[in-house]
Short mmCIF file of C-alpha atoms and ligand atoms in Angstrom, two decimals:
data_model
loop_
_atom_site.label_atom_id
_atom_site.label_comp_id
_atom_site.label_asym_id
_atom_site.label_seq_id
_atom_site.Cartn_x
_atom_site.Cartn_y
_atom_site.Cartn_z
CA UNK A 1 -27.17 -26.19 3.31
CA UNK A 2 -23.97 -26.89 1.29
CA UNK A 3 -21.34 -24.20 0.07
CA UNK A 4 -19.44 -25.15 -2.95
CA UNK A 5 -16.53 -23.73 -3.96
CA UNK A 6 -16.25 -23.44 -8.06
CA UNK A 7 -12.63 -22.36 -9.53
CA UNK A 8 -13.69 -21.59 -13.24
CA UNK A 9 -16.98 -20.67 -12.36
CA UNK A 10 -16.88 -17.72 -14.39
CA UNK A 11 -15.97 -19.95 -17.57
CA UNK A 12 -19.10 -21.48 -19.58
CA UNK A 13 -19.21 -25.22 -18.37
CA UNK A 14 -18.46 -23.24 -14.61
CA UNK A 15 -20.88 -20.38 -15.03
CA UNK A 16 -23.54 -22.74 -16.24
CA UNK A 17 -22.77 -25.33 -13.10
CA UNK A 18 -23.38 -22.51 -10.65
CA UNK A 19 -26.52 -21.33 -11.85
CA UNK A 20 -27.35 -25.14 -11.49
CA UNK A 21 -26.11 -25.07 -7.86
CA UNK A 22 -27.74 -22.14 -7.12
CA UNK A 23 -31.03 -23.96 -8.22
CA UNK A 24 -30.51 -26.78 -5.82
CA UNK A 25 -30.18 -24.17 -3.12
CA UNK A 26 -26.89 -24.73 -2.64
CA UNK A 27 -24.42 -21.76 -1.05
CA UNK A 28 -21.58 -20.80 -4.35
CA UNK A 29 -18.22 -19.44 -3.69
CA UNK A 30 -16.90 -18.94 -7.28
CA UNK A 31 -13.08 -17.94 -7.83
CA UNK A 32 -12.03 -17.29 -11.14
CA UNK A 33 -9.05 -15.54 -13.03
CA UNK A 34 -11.17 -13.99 -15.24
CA UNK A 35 -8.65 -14.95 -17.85
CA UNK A 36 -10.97 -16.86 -20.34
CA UNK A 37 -14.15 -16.26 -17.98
CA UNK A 38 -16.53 -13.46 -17.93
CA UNK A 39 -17.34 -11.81 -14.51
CA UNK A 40 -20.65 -10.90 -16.20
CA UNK A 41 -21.25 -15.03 -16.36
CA UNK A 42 -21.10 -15.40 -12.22
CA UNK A 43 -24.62 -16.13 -10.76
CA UNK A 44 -25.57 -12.61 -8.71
CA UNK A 45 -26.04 -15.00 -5.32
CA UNK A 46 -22.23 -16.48 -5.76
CA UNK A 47 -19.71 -14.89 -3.38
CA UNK A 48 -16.54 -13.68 -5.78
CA UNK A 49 -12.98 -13.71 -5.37
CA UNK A 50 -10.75 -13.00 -8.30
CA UNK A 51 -7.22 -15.02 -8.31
CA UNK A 52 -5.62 -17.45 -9.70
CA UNK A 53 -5.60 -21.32 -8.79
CA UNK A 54 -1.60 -21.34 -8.89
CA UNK A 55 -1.44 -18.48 -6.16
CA UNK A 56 -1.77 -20.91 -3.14
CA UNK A 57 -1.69 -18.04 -0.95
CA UNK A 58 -4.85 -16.77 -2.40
CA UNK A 59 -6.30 -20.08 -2.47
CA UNK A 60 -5.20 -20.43 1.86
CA UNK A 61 -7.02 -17.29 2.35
CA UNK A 62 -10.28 -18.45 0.61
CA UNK A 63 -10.63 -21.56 2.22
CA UNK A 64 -10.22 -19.89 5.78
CA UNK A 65 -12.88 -16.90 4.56
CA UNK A 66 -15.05 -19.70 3.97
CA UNK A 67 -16.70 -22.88 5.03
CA UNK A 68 -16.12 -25.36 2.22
CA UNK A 69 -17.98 -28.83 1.62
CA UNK A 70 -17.01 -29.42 -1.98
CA UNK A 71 -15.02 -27.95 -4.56
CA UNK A 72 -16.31 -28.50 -8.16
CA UNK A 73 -12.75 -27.48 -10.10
CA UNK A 74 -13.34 -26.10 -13.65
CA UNK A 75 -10.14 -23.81 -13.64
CA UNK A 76 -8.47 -24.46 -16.41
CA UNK A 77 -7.01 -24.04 -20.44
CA UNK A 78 -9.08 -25.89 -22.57
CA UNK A 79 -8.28 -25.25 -26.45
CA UNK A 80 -7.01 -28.11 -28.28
CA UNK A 81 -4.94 -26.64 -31.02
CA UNK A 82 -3.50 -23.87 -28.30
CA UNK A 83 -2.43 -27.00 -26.67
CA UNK A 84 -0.52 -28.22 -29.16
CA UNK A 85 1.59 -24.64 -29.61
CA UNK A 86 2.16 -24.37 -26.52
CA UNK A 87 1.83 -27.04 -24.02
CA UNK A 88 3.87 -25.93 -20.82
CA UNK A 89 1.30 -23.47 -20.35
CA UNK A 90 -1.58 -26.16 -19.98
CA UNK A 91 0.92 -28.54 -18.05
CA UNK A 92 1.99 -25.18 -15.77
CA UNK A 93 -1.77 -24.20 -15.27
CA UNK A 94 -4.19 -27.23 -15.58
CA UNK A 95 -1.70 -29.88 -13.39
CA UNK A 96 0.26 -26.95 -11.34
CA UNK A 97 -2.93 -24.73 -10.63
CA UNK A 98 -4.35 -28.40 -9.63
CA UNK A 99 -1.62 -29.08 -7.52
CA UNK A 100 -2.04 -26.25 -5.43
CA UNK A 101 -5.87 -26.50 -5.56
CA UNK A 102 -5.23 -30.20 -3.72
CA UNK A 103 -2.13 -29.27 -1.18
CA UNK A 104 -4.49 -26.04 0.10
CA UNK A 105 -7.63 -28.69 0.24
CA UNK A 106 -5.50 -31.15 2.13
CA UNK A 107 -4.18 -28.24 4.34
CA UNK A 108 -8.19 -27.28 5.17
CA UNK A 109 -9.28 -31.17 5.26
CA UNK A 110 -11.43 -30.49 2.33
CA UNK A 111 -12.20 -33.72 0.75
CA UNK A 112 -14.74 -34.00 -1.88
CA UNK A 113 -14.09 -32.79 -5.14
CA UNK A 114 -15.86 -33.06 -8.65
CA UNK A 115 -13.33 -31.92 -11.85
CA UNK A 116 -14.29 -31.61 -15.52
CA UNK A 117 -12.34 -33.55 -17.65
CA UNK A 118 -13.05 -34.72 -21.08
CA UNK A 119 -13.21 -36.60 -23.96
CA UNK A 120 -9.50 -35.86 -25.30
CA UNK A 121 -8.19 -38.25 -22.99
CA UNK A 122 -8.96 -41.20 -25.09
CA UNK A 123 -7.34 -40.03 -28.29
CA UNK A 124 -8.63 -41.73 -31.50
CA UNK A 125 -11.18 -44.12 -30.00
CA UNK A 126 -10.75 -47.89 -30.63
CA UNK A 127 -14.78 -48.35 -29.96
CA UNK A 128 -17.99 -46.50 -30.51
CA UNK A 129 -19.66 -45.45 -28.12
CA UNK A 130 -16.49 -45.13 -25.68
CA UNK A 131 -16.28 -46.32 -22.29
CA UNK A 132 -15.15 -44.99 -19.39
CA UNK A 133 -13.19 -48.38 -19.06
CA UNK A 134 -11.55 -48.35 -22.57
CA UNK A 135 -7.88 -46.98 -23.75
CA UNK A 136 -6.87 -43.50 -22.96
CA UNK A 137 -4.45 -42.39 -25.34
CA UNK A 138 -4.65 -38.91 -25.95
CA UNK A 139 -3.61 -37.46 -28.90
CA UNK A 140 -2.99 -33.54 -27.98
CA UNK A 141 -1.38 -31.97 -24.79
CA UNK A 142 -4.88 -30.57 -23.48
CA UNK A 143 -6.13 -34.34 -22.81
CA UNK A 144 -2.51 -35.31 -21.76
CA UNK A 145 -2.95 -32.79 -18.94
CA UNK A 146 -6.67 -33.83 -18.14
CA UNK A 147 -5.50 -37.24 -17.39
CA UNK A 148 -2.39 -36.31 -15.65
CA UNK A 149 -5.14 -34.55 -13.64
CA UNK A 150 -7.28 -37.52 -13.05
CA UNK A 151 -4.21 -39.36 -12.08
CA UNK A 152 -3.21 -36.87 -9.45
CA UNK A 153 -6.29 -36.84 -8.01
CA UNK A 154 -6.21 -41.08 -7.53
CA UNK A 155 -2.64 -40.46 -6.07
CA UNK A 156 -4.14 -37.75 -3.62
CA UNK A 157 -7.02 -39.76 -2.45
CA UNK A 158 -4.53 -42.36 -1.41
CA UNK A 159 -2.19 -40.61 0.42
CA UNK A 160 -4.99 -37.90 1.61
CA UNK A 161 -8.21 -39.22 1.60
CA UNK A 162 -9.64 -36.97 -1.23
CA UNK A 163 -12.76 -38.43 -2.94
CA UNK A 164 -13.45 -37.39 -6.41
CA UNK A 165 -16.01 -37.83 -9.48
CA UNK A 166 -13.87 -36.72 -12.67
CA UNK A 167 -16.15 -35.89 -15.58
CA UNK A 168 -15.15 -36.27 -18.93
CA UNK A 169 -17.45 -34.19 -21.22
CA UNK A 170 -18.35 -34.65 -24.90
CA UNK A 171 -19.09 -31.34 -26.50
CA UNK A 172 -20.76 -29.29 -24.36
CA UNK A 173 -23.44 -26.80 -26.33
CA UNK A 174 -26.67 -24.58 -25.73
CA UNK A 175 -27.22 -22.05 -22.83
CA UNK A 176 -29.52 -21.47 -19.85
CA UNK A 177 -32.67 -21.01 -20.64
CA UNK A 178 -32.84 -17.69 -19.00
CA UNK A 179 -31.00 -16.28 -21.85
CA UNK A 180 -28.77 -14.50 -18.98
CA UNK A 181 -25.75 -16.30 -19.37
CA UNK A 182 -24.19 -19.04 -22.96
CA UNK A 183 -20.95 -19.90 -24.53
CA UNK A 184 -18.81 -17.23 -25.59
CA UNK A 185 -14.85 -18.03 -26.17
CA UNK A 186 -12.05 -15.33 -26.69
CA UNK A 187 -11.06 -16.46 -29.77
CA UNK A 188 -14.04 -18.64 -30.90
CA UNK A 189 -12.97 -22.21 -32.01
CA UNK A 190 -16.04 -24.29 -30.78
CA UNK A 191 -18.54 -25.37 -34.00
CA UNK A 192 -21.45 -24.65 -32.68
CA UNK A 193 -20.83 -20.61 -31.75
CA UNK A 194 -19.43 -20.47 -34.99
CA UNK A 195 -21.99 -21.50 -37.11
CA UNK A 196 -24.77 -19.74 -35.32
CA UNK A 197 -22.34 -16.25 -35.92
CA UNK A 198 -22.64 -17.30 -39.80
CA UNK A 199 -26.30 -17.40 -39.42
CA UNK A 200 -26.54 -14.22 -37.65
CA UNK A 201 -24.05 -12.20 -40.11
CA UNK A 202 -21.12 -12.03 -37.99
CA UNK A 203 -19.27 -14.30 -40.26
CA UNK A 204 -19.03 -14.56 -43.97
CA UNK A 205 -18.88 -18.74 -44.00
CA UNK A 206 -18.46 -21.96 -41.76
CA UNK A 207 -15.07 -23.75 -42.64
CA UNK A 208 -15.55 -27.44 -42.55
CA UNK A 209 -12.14 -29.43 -40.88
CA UNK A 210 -11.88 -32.27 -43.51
CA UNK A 211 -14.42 -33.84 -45.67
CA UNK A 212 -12.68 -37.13 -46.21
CA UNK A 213 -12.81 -38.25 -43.00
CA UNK A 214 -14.61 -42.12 -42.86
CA UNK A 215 -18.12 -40.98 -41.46
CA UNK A 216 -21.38 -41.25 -43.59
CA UNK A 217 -21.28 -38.16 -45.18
CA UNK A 218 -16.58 -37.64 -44.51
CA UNK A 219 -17.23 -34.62 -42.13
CA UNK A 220 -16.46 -35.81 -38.12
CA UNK A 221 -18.63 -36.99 -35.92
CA UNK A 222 -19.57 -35.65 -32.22
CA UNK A 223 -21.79 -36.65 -29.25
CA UNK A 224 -22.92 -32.74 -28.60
CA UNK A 225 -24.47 -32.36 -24.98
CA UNK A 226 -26.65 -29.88 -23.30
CA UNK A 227 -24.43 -27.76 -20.62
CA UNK A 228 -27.24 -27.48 -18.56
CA UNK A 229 -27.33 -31.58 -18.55
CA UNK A 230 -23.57 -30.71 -17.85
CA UNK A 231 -24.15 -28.54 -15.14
CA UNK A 232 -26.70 -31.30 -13.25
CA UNK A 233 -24.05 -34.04 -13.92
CA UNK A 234 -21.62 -32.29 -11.54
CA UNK A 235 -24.45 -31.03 -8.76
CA UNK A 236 -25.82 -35.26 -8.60
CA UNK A 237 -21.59 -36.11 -8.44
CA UNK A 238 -21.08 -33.67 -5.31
CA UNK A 239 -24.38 -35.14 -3.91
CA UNK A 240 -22.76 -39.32 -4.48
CA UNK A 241 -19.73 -37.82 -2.77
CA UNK A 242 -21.12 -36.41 0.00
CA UNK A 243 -23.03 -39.33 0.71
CA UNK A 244 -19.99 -41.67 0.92
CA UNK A 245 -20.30 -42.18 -2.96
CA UNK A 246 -16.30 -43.45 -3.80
CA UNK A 247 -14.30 -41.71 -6.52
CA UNK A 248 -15.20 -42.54 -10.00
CA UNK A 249 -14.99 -41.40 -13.61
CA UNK A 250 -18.12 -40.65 -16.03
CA UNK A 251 -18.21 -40.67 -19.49
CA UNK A 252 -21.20 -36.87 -19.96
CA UNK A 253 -22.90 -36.79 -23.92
CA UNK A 254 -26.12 -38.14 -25.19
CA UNK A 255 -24.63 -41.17 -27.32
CA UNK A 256 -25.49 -40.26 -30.31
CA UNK A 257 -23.07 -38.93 -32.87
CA UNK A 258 -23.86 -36.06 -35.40
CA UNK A 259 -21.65 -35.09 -38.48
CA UNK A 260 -20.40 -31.44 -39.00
CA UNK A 261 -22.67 -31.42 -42.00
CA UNK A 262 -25.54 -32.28 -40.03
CA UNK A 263 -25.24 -29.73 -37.18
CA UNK A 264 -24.89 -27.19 -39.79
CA UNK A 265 -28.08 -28.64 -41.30
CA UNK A 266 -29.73 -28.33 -38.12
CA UNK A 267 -29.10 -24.67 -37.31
CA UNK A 268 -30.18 -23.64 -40.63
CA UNK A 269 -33.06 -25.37 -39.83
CA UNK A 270 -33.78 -23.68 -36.68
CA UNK A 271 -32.20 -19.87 -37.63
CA UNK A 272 -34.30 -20.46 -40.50
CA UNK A 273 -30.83 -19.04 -42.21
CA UNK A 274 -28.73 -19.92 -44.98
CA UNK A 275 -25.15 -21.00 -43.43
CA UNK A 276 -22.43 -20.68 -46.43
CA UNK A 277 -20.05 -23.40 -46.25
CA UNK A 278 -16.57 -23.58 -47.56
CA UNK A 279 -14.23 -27.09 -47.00
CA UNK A 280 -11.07 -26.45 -45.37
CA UNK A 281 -8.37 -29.15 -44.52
CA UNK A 282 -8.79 -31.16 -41.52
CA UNK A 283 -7.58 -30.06 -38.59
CA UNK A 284 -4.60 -31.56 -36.29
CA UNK A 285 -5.42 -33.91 -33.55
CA UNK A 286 -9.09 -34.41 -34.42
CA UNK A 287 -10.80 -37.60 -34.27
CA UNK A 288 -12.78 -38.86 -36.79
CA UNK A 289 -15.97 -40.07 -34.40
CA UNK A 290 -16.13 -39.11 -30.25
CA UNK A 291 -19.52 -40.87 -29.11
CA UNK A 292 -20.04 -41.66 -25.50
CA UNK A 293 -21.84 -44.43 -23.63
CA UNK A 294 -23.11 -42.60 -20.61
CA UNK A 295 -25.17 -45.44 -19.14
CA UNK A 296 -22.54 -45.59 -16.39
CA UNK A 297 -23.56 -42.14 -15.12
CA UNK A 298 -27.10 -42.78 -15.50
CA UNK A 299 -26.75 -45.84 -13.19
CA UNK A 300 -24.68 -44.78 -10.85
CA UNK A 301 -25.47 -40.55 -10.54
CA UNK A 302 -29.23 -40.92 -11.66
CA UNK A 303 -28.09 -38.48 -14.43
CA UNK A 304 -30.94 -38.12 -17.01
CA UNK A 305 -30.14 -35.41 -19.57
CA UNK A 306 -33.58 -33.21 -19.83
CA UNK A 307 -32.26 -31.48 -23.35
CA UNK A 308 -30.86 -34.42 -25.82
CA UNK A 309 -31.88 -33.13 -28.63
CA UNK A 310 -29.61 -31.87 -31.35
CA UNK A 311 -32.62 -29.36 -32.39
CA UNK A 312 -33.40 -28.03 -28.91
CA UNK A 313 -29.88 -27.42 -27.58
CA UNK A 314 -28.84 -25.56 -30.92
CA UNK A 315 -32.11 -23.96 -30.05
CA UNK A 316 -31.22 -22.57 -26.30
CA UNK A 317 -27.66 -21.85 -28.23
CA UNK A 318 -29.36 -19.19 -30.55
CA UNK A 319 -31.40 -17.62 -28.24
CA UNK A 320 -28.22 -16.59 -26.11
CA UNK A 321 -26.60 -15.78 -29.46
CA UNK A 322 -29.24 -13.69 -30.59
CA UNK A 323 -29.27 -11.53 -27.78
CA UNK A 324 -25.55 -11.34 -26.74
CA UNK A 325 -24.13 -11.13 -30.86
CA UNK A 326 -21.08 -9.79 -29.16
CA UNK A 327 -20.97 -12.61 -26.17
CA UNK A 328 -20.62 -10.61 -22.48
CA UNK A 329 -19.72 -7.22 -24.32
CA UNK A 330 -23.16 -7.08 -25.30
N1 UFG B 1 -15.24 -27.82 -36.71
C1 UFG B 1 -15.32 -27.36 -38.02
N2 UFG B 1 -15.23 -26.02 -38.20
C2 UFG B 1 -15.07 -25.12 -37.19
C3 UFG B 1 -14.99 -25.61 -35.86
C4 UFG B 1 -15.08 -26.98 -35.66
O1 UFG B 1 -15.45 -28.13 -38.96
O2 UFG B 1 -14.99 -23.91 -37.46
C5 UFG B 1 -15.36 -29.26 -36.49
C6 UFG B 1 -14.17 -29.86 -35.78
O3 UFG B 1 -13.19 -30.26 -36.71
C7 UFG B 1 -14.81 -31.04 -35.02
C8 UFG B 1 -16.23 -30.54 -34.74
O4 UFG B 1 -16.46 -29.47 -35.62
O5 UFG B 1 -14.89 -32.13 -35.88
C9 UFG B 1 -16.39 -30.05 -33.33
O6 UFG B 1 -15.35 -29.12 -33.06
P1 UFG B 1 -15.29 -28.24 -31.73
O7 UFG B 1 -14.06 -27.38 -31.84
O8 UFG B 1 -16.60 -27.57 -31.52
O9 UFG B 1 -15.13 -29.33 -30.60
P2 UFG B 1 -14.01 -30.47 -30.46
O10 UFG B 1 -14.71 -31.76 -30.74
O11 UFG B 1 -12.78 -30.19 -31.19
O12 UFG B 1 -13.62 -30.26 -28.94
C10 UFG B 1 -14.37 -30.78 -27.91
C11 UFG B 1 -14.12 -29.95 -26.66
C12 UFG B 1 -12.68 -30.03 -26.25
C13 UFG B 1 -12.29 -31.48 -26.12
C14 UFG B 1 -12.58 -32.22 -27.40
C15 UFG B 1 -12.27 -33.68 -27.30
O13 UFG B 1 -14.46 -28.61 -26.89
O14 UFG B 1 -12.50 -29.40 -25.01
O15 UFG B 1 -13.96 -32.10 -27.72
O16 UFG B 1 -11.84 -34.12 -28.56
F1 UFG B 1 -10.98 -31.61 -25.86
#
């Protein structure tokens, strides 16, 4: 049996990837700040150690505790517009806490490794859907320091021998089915979340970012992905890896782009709620259209998303919003 270690499991992409792990019968040794994550979100079987990626002592001391096959790295700040205010800390902890994740890996000969990246790397996209082979240019600091990221790791594998499978989401939405653990941010930026707390009363409207943008109906357009289709995505990568797989990059969403409009159509459909609307401007550094081609990890993981669509995953999303109004204080 495997044992994979998961910094950021206690984060929702994280959380959701152990209970997937855990599934495949895998052994889970989550560490986790618990800065943005919930210790509430770690999968009962997963051995726990709170600390922080940057602490390399802490991370030594983990890797001799334990008998490590693969590290699936989630640890990291992941808000766009936080980004943008204040950069250094997402260059200090998503490529310094990744720098000391690889130098303790290469110091335990640990050397598979799976990392989330995402979408932001490619800026304003030059074609729909995007492949992994076209331009990154990214247009905030968040996807400046996922591909600084993806670059360190190519650096590493040459000097070190690290394989790794970078995976750069769309927009991850919806929850585990068992209604157990789902998304919940401190603050809440994420559309999805947002809407379903105006359909549930927690929040007097839904402000759209920009109706003029050049989409069918002007509101922006997304390629919104089950994280549980996430969460399989990363178990199949450490599986290519371990097998010899080499290091590659995967483009994870369903390829097929829905307006902000439309989502909000769609979980009035399913709350069977009104959701009051109000237009706001647009907000900085979004794209007007982020739509994946993921036939590359299709061929080459055997990834086949079981939950594409747009109706189902808001679906799984209310059912965890529902029960947990308040997120993990609930
Ligand atoms: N939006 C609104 N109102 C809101 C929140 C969002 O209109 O209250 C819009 C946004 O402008 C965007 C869409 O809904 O057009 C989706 O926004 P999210 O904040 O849910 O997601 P993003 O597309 O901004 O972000 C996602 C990931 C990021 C990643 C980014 C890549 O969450 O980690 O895609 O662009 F960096």
């Amino acid at each position: 049996m495997k044992t994979v270690l998961v910094p950021g499991g206690a984060g929702y992409i994280g959380s959701h990837t152990v209970y997937a792990l855990v599934e495949s019968g895998a052994e889970v040794v989550v560490i986790d700040n618990l800065e943005t994550g919930y210790e509430k979100a770690i999968h009962p079987k997963a051995r726990f150690y709170r600390g922080d990626i940057r602490d390399c002592a802490f991370l030594d001391s983990v890797f001799s505790h334990e008998s490590i096959d693969a590290v699936i790295h989630f640890a990291a700040n992941s808000l766009v517009g936080e980004s943008m205010t204040d950069p250094l800390k997402y260059y200090d902890n998503n490529v310094g806490g990744t720098r000391c994740l690889l130098r303790s890996m290469v110091r335990h000969n640990i050397n598979i490794v799976v990392f989330s990246s995402t979408a932001a790397v490619y800026g304003e996209p030059e074609n729909i859907p995007i492949l992994e082979s076209d331009r990154t240019a990214p247009a905030n600091a968040y996807g400046e320091t996922k591909l600084a990221m993806e670059r360190m790791f190519g650096w590493t594998e040459l000097a070190h021998g690290i394989r790794y499978v970078s995976l750069r989401y769309f927009n991850a939405c919806g929850a585990h089915e068992c209604g157990e653990i789902g998304e919940a941010h401190k603050p809440e930026t994420h559309l999805i979340p947002i809407v379903l707390q105006a359909a549930g009363g927690k929040r007097e409207n839904v402000s759209v970012y920009g109706s003029d943008y050049d989409t069918r109906d002007g509101t922006c357009v997304r390629d919104y992905v089950h994280v549980m289709d996430l969460a399989e995505a990363h178990v199949l990568a450490v599986d290519h890896l371990l097998k010899g797989g080499k290091s590659d990059i995967f483009n994870l969403g369903n390829g097929v782009g829905f307006t902000v409009s439309e989502v909000i159509k769609t979980a009035e459909n399913v709350t069977g709620r009104p959701i009051p609307v109000a237009v706001a401007p647009r907000r900085a550094g979004d794209p007007a259209q982020l739509v994946a081609s993921s036939q590359k990890a299709r061929d080459v993981l055997g990834w086949n998303p079981r939950t594409p669509s747009l109706k189902a995953i808001v679906g799984t999303a209310w059912h965890w919003h529902r029960s947990h109004p308040n997120g993990y204080q609930d």
